């Protein structure tokens, strides 16, 4: 048993012109694929962790992973899961936040534009490589955080989160996510991501987080 890479939910060029086809292809077929392969390699000695559940459940319970492979699972399980989550949160279609989510955004941040500014800041100012996240608590309160490396808010205490947060949307700010098209202009990449957010997916994630 092995974990498989989750196929892209659209063609390589679906996010053009905001994210170019070549970047999507390399990002999914090479970078994401390498995380999945390294996750499988790390778990070779512990096959129970492969057929027991999803990669999400694996990285949500890192304290159950044997110490000698925990860091490999954290980095590569995070890498495998975060990328699938990232792709699912993007699409070229016109979508918008649900009424429920809009209310929560206004309550937490004051307005959609303020949320956008905070999420952009979290993405642009993440030092080095990592991710920016829009998250929900169990009672529906929204927050914005960033994580280093391949950490995900569901990793909990091991990644420094005291509260259980459910990710709703993420921006990958590793250079491989944007370098071919944007080079050093991470801020432009982040600005353009807002043209291709799949709010249908984000709405569903929010609905599930508070159900
Ligand atoms: Mn990436």
PDB file of C-alpha atoms and ligand atoms in Angstrom:
ATOM      1  CA  UNK A   1       0.000   0.000   0.000  1.00  0.00           C
ATOM      2  CA  UNK A   2       1.190   3.445  -0.892  1.00  0.00           C
ATOM      3  CA  UNK A   3      -0.177   6.946  -0.841  1.00  0.00           C
ATOM      4  CA  UNK A   4      -0.909   8.196  -4.352  1.00  0.00           C
ATOM      5  CA  UNK A   5      -0.534  11.760  -5.554  1.00  0.00           C
ATOM      6  CA  UNK A   6      -3.912  13.485  -5.870  1.00  0.00           C
ATOM      7  CA  UNK A   7      -4.438  14.392  -9.531  1.00  0.00           C
ATOM      8  CA  UNK A   8      -4.801  18.065 -10.420  1.00  0.00           C
ATOM      9  CA  UNK A   9      -8.504  19.008 -10.511  1.00  0.00           C
ATOM     10  CA  UNK A  10      -7.963  20.871 -13.842  1.00  0.00           C
ATOM     11  CA  UNK A  11      -5.532  21.152 -16.738  1.00  0.00           C
ATOM     12  CA  UNK A  12      -2.064  22.670 -16.349  1.00  0.00           C
ATOM     13  CA  UNK A  13      -3.155  25.871 -18.085  1.00  0.00           C
ATOM     14  CA  UNK A  14      -6.414  26.334 -16.148  1.00  0.00           C
ATOM     15  CA  UNK A  15      -4.985  29.074 -13.923  1.00  0.00           C
ATOM     16  CA  UNK A  16      -3.475  31.131 -16.750  1.00  0.00           C
ATOM     17  CA  UNK A  17      -2.570  33.943 -16.905  1.00  0.00           C
ATOM     18  CA  UNK A  18      -2.237  34.245 -13.128  1.00  0.00           C
ATOM     19  CA  UNK A  19      -0.270  31.038 -12.666  1.00  0.00           C
ATOM     20  CA  UNK A  20       1.398  29.739 -15.831  1.00  0.00           C
ATOM     21  CA  UNK A  21       0.991  26.181 -17.086  1.00  0.00           C
ATOM     22  CA  UNK A  22       4.683  25.283 -16.787  1.00  0.00           C
ATOM     23  CA  UNK A  23       4.737  26.283 -13.117  1.00  0.00           C
ATOM     24  CA  UNK A  24       1.602  24.229 -12.400  1.00  0.00           C
ATOM     25  CA  UNK A  25       3.063  21.221 -14.225  1.00  0.00           C
ATOM     26  CA  UNK A  26       6.412  21.260 -12.415  1.00  0.00           C
ATOM     27  CA  UNK A  27       4.805  22.148  -9.097  1.00  0.00           C
ATOM     28  CA  UNK A  28       2.361  19.228  -9.229  1.00  0.00           C
ATOM     29  CA  UNK A  29       4.241  16.574 -11.198  1.00  0.00           C
ATOM     30  CA  UNK A  30       7.683  17.134  -9.674  1.00  0.00           C
ATOM     31  CA  UNK A  31       7.477  18.947  -6.333  1.00  0.00           C
ATOM     32  CA  UNK A  32       4.220  17.483  -5.009  1.00  0.00           C
ATOM     33  CA  UNK A  33       5.102  14.065  -6.430  1.00  0.00           C
ATOM     34  CA  UNK A  34       8.446  14.147  -4.579  1.00  0.00           C
ATOM     35  CA  UNK A  35       6.698  14.787  -1.247  1.00  0.00           C
ATOM     36  CA  UNK A  36       4.389  11.814  -1.843  1.00  0.00           C
ATOM     37  CA  UNK A  37       7.332   9.580  -2.795  1.00  0.00           C
ATOM     38  CA  UNK A  38       9.345  10.633   0.263  1.00  0.00           C
ATOM     39  CA  UNK A  39       6.309  10.141   2.511  1.00  0.00           C
ATOM     40  CA  UNK A  40       5.937   6.596   1.203  1.00  0.00           C
ATOM     41  CA  UNK A  41       9.655   5.979   1.681  1.00  0.00           C
ATOM     42  CA  UNK A  42       9.485   7.210   5.283  1.00  0.00           C
ATOM     43  CA  UNK A  43       6.498   4.962   6.019  1.00  0.00           C
ATOM     44  CA  UNK A  44       8.035   1.812   4.546  1.00  0.00           C
ATOM     45  CA  UNK A  45       8.945   0.605   8.011  1.00  0.00           C
ATOM     46  CA  UNK A  46       5.446   1.434   9.349  1.00  0.00           C
ATOM     47  CA  UNK A  47       2.927   0.219   6.740  1.00  0.00           C
ATOM     48  CA  UNK A  48       0.058   0.476   9.248  1.00  0.00           C
ATOM     49  CA  UNK A  49       0.117   4.230   8.819  1.00  0.00           C
ATOM     50  CA  UNK A  50      -0.544   3.932   5.092  1.00  0.00           C
ATOM     51  CA  UNK A  51      -3.753   1.924   4.982  1.00  0.00           C
ATOM     52  CA  UNK A  52      -5.176   3.296   8.209  1.00  0.00           C
ATOM     53  CA  UNK A  53      -6.374   6.531   6.758  1.00  0.00           C
ATOM     54  CA  UNK A  54      -5.784   9.660   4.775  1.00  0.00           C
ATOM     55  CA  UNK A  55      -2.721  11.888   4.701  1.00  0.00           C
ATOM     56  CA  UNK A  56      -4.839  14.485   6.516  1.00  0.00           C
ATOM     57  CA  UNK A  57      -5.425  12.111   9.401  1.00  0.00           C
ATOM     58  CA  UNK A  58      -1.720  11.214   9.398  1.00  0.00           C
ATOM     59  CA  UNK A  59      -0.581  14.833   9.779  1.00  0.00           C
ATOM     60  CA  UNK A  60      -3.390  15.610  12.237  1.00  0.00           C
ATOM     61  CA  UNK A  61      -1.987  12.979  14.629  1.00  0.00           C
ATOM     62  CA  UNK A  62       1.769  13.396  14.367  1.00  0.00           C
ATOM     63  CA  UNK A  63       2.147  12.483  18.034  1.00  0.00           C
ATOM     64  CA  UNK A  64       1.206   8.917  17.068  1.00  0.00           C
ATOM     65  CA  UNK A  65       4.064   8.634  14.556  1.00  0.00           C
ATOM     66  CA  UNK A  66       7.258   6.828  15.677  1.00  0.00           C
ATOM     67  CA  UNK A  67       9.906   9.366  16.659  1.00  0.00           C
ATOM     68  CA  UNK A  68      12.479   8.225  14.090  1.00  0.00           C
ATOM     69  CA  UNK A  69      10.199   9.075  11.153  1.00  0.00           C
ATOM     70  CA  UNK A  70       8.129  11.894  12.667  1.00  0.00           C
ATOM     71  CA  UNK A  71      10.045  14.749  11.014  1.00  0.00           C
ATOM     72  CA  UNK A  72       9.963  13.016   7.621  1.00  0.00           C
ATOM     73  CA  UNK A  73       6.210  12.491   7.947  1.00  0.00           C
ATOM     74  CA  UNK A  74       5.677  16.059   9.131  1.00  0.00           C
ATOM     75  CA  UNK A  75       7.600  17.521   6.178  1.00  0.00           C
ATOM     76  CA  UNK A  76       6.538  15.149   3.414  1.00  0.00           C
ATOM     77  CA  UNK A  77       3.024  14.364   4.648  1.00  0.00           C
ATOM     78  CA  UNK A  78       2.542  18.102   5.018  1.00  0.00           C
ATOM     79  CA  UNK A  79       3.980  18.644   1.542  1.00  0.00           C
ATOM     80  CA  UNK A  80       1.710  16.005  -0.001  1.00  0.00           C
ATOM     81  CA  UNK A  81      -1.437  17.232   1.734  1.00  0.00           C
ATOM     82  CA  UNK A  82      -0.856  20.999   1.536  1.00  0.00           C
ATOM     83  CA  UNK A  83      -0.400  20.895  -2.231  1.00  0.00           C
ATOM     84  CA  UNK A  84      -3.605  18.938  -2.865  1.00  0.00           C
ATOM     85  CA  UNK A  85      -5.386  21.439  -0.601  1.00  0.00           C
ATOM     86  CA  UNK A  86      -3.820  24.378  -2.456  1.00  0.00           C
ATOM     87  CA  UNK A  87      -4.907  23.157  -5.915  1.00  0.00           C
ATOM     88  CA  UNK A  88      -8.439  22.454  -4.740  1.00  0.00           C
ATOM     89  CA  UNK A  89      -8.687  26.014  -3.431  1.00  0.00           C
ATOM     90  CA  UNK A  90      -7.981  27.509  -6.866  1.00  0.00           C
ATOM     91  CA  UNK A  91      -9.948  27.651 -10.133  1.00  0.00           C
ATOM     92  CA  UNK A  92     -10.484  30.041 -13.000  1.00  0.00           C
ATOM     93  CA  UNK A  93     -14.272  30.232 -12.625  1.00  0.00           C
ATOM     94  CA  UNK A  94     -16.050  33.212 -11.112  1.00  0.00           C
ATOM     95  CA  UNK A  95     -17.086  32.340  -7.560  1.00  0.00           C
ATOM     96  CA  UNK A  96     -17.698  34.292  -4.392  1.00  0.00           C
ATOM     97  CA  UNK A  97     -17.879  33.733  -0.633  1.00  0.00           C
ATOM     98  CA  UNK A  98     -21.212  32.420   0.667  1.00  0.00           C
ATOM     99  CA  UNK A  99     -23.414  34.669   2.801  1.00  0.00           C
ATOM    100  CA  UNK A 100     -22.320  32.777   5.919  1.00  0.00           C
ATOM    101  CA  UNK A 101     -18.645  33.071   5.121  1.00  0.00           C
ATOM    102  CA  UNK A 102     -19.002  36.753   4.156  1.00  0.00           C
ATOM    103  CA  UNK A 103     -20.577  37.469   7.544  1.00  0.00           C
ATOM    104  CA  UNK A 104     -17.750  35.637   9.309  1.00  0.00           C
ATOM    105  CA  UNK A 105     -15.147  37.538   7.260  1.00  0.00           C
ATOM    106  CA  UNK A 106     -16.740  40.884   8.130  1.00  0.00           C
ATOM    107  CA  UNK A 107     -16.959  39.934  11.783  1.00  0.00           C
ATOM    108  CA  UNK A 108     -13.351  38.782  12.057  1.00  0.00           C
ATOM    109  CA  UNK A 109     -11.602  41.332   9.844  1.00  0.00           C
ATOM    110  CA  UNK A 110     -14.038  44.211   9.296  1.00  0.00           C
ATOM    111  CA  UNK A 111     -14.390  43.708   5.544  1.00  0.00           C
ATOM    112  CA  UNK A 112     -13.391  41.454   2.674  1.00  0.00           C
ATOM    113  CA  UNK A 113     -10.670  43.902   1.667  1.00  0.00           C
ATOM    114  CA  UNK A 114      -9.174  43.884   5.159  1.00  0.00           C
ATOM    115  CA  UNK A 115      -9.137  40.078   5.127  1.00  0.00           C
ATOM    116  CA  UNK A 116      -7.417  40.204   1.748  1.00  0.00           C
ATOM    117  CA  UNK A 117      -4.820  42.656   3.057  1.00  0.00           C
ATOM    118  CA  UNK A 118      -4.096  40.522   6.131  1.00  0.00           C
ATOM    119  CA  UNK A 119      -3.851  37.277   4.176  1.00  0.00           C
ATOM    120  CA  UNK A 120      -1.592  38.986   1.625  1.00  0.00           C
ATOM    121  CA  UNK A 121       0.639  40.329   4.406  1.00  0.00           C
ATOM    122  CA  UNK A 122       0.893  36.881   5.968  1.00  0.00           C
ATOM    123  CA  UNK A 123       1.911  35.445   2.584  1.00  0.00           C
ATOM    124  CA  UNK A 124       4.311  38.190   1.506  1.00  0.00           C
ATOM    125  CA  UNK A 125       5.995  38.468   4.913  1.00  0.00           C
ATOM    126  CA  UNK A 126       6.443  34.751   5.601  1.00  0.00           C
ATOM    127  CA  UNK A 127      10.235  34.640   5.837  1.00  0.00           C
ATOM    128  CA  UNK A 128      11.728  31.920   3.665  1.00  0.00           C
ATOM    129  CA  UNK A 129       9.412  29.145   2.511  1.00  0.00           C
ATOM    130  CA  UNK A 130       5.974  28.346   3.811  1.00  0.00           C
ATOM    131  CA  UNK A 131       2.267  28.937   3.562  1.00  0.00           C
ATOM    132  CA  UNK A 132      -0.371  31.544   4.469  1.00  0.00           C
ATOM    133  CA  UNK A 133      -3.733  30.274   5.692  1.00  0.00           C
ATOM    134  CA  UNK A 134      -7.278  31.442   6.236  1.00  0.00           C
ATOM    135  CA  UNK A 135      -8.567  29.257   9.071  1.00  0.00           C
ATOM    136  CA  UNK A 136     -11.721  28.634  11.047  1.00  0.00           C
ATOM    137  CA  UNK A 137     -12.039  27.624  14.668  1.00  0.00           C
ATOM    138  CA  UNK A 138     -14.657  25.027  15.613  1.00  0.00           C
ATOM    139  CA  UNK A 139     -17.130  27.788  16.451  1.00  0.00           C
ATOM    140  CA  UNK A 140     -16.620  29.513  13.115  1.00  0.00           C
ATOM    141  CA  UNK A 141     -14.272  32.338  14.103  1.00  0.00           C
ATOM    142  CA  UNK A 142     -11.840  33.112  11.305  1.00  0.00           C
ATOM    143  CA  UNK A 143      -8.135  33.777  11.645  1.00  0.00           C
ATOM    144  CA  UNK A 144      -5.107  34.236   9.414  1.00  0.00           C
ATOM    145  CA  UNK A 145      -1.761  32.631  10.095  1.00  0.00           C
ATOM    146  CA  UNK A 146       1.335  31.560   8.254  1.00  0.00           C
ATOM    147  CA  UNK A 147       3.402  28.425   8.720  1.00  0.00           C
ATOM    148  CA  UNK A 148       7.024  27.639   7.819  1.00  0.00           C
ATOM    149  CA  UNK A 149       8.169  24.714   5.659  1.00  0.00           C
ATOM    150  CA  UNK A 150       5.295  22.276   5.058  1.00  0.00           C
ATOM    151  CA  UNK A 151       3.538  22.766   8.394  1.00  0.00           C
ATOM    152  CA  UNK A 152      -0.256  22.807   8.422  1.00  0.00           C
ATOM    153  CA  UNK A 153      -2.511  24.276  11.140  1.00  0.00           C
ATOM    154  CA  UNK A 154      -3.990  20.799  11.754  1.00  0.00           C
ATOM    155  CA  UNK A 155      -0.606  19.657  13.091  1.00  0.00           C
ATOM    156  CA  UNK A 156      -1.572  21.248  16.392  1.00  0.00           C
ATOM    157  CA  UNK A 157       0.863  21.441  19.279  1.00  0.00           C
ATOM    158  CA  UNK A 158       3.808  19.954  17.374  1.00  0.00           C
ATOM    159  CA  UNK A 159       3.657  22.906  14.962  1.00  0.00           C
ATOM    160  CA  UNK A 160       3.006  25.378  17.770  1.00  0.00           C
ATOM    161  CA  UNK A 161      -0.795  25.644  17.584  1.00  0.00           C
ATOM    162  CA  UNK A 162      -2.648  25.426  20.875  1.00  0.00           C
ATOM    163  CA  UNK A 163      -6.082  25.627  19.291  1.00  0.00           C
ATOM    164  CA  UNK A 164      -7.492  23.227  16.716  1.00  0.00           C
ATOM    165  CA  UNK A 165      -7.809  25.235  13.500  1.00  0.00           C
ATOM    166  CA  UNK A 166      -9.428  24.089  10.281  1.00  0.00           C
ATOM    167  CA  UNK A 167      -7.763  25.465   7.146  1.00  0.00           C
ATOM    168  CA  UNK A 168     -10.157  27.009   4.603  1.00  0.00           C
ATOM    169  CA  UNK A 169      -7.721  28.374   2.030  1.00  0.00           C
ATOM    170  CA  UNK A 170      -3.978  28.523   1.562  1.00  0.00           C
ATOM    171  CA  UNK A 171      -1.316  30.287  -0.475  1.00  0.00           C
ATOM    172  CA  UNK A 172       1.913  28.426  -1.186  1.00  0.00           C
ATOM    173  CA  UNK A 173       4.760  30.934  -0.937  1.00  0.00           C
ATOM    174  CA  UNK A 174       7.638  28.579  -1.658  1.00  0.00           C
ATOM    175  CA  UNK A 175       9.570  30.081  -4.575  1.00  0.00           C
ATOM    176  CA  UNK A 176       8.743  27.053  -6.745  1.00  0.00           C
ATOM    177  CA  UNK A 177       5.088  28.214  -6.659  1.00  0.00           C
ATOM    178  CA  UNK A 178       5.820  31.426  -8.550  1.00  0.00           C
ATOM    179  CA  UNK A 179       9.466  31.867  -9.540  1.00  0.00           C
ATOM    180  CA  UNK A 180       9.223  31.058 -13.285  1.00  0.00           C
ATOM    181  CA  UNK A 181       6.651  33.790 -13.904  1.00  0.00           C
ATOM    182  CA  UNK A 182       7.213  36.249 -11.075  1.00  0.00           C
ATOM    183  CA  UNK A 183      10.866  35.723 -10.042  1.00  0.00           C
ATOM    184  CA  UNK A 184      11.344  37.772  -6.849  1.00  0.00           C
ATOM    185  CA  UNK A 185       7.918  39.433  -7.049  1.00  0.00           C
ATOM    186  CA  UNK A 186       6.100  37.300  -4.512  1.00  0.00           C
ATOM    187  CA  UNK A 187       3.737  40.200  -3.807  1.00  0.00           C
ATOM    188  CA  UNK A 188       2.456  40.144  -7.431  1.00  0.00           C
ATOM    189  CA  UNK A 189       1.856  36.414  -7.301  1.00  0.00           C
ATOM    190  CA  UNK A 190      -0.044  36.831  -4.037  1.00  0.00           C
ATOM    191  CA  UNK A 191      -2.113  39.712  -5.430  1.00  0.00           C
ATOM    192  CA  UNK A 192      -3.050  37.639  -8.482  1.00  0.00           C
ATOM    193  CA  UNK A 193      -4.028  34.566  -6.463  1.00  0.00           C
ATOM    194  CA  UNK A 194      -7.140  36.488  -5.428  1.00  0.00           C
ATOM    195  CA  UNK A 195      -8.347  36.300  -9.064  1.00  0.00           C
ATOM    196  CA  UNK A 196      -8.476  32.501  -8.932  1.00  0.00           C
ATOM    197  CA  UNK A 197      -9.759  31.554  -5.491  1.00  0.00           C
ATOM    198  CA  UNK A 198     -12.307  28.757  -5.755  1.00  0.00           C
ATOM    199  CA  UNK A 199     -14.805  30.178  -3.267  1.00  0.00           C
ATOM    200  CA  UNK A 200     -17.150  27.213  -3.850  1.00  0.00           C
ATOM    201  CA  UNK A 201     -14.519  24.982  -2.271  1.00  0.00           C
ATOM    202  CA  UNK A 202     -13.738  27.475   0.490  1.00  0.00           C
ATOM    203  CA  UNK A 203     -17.471  27.823   1.270  1.00  0.00           C
ATOM    204  CA  UNK A 204     -17.790  24.033   1.548  1.00  0.00           C
ATOM    205  CA  UNK A 205     -14.762  23.837   3.820  1.00  0.00           C
ATOM    206  CA  UNK A 206     -16.231  26.531   6.061  1.00  0.00           C
ATOM    207  CA  UNK A 207     -19.610  24.791   6.159  1.00  0.00           C
ATOM    208  CA  UNK A 208     -17.884  21.541   7.166  1.00  0.00           C
ATOM    209  CA  UNK A 209     -15.700  23.280   9.758  1.00  0.00           C
ATOM    210  CA  UNK A 210     -18.723  24.642  11.651  1.00  0.00           C
ATOM    211  CA  UNK A 211     -21.042  21.633  11.174  1.00  0.00           C
TER     212      UNK A 211
HETATM  213 MN1  LIG B   1       4.725  24.076  -3.297  1.00  0.00          MN
END
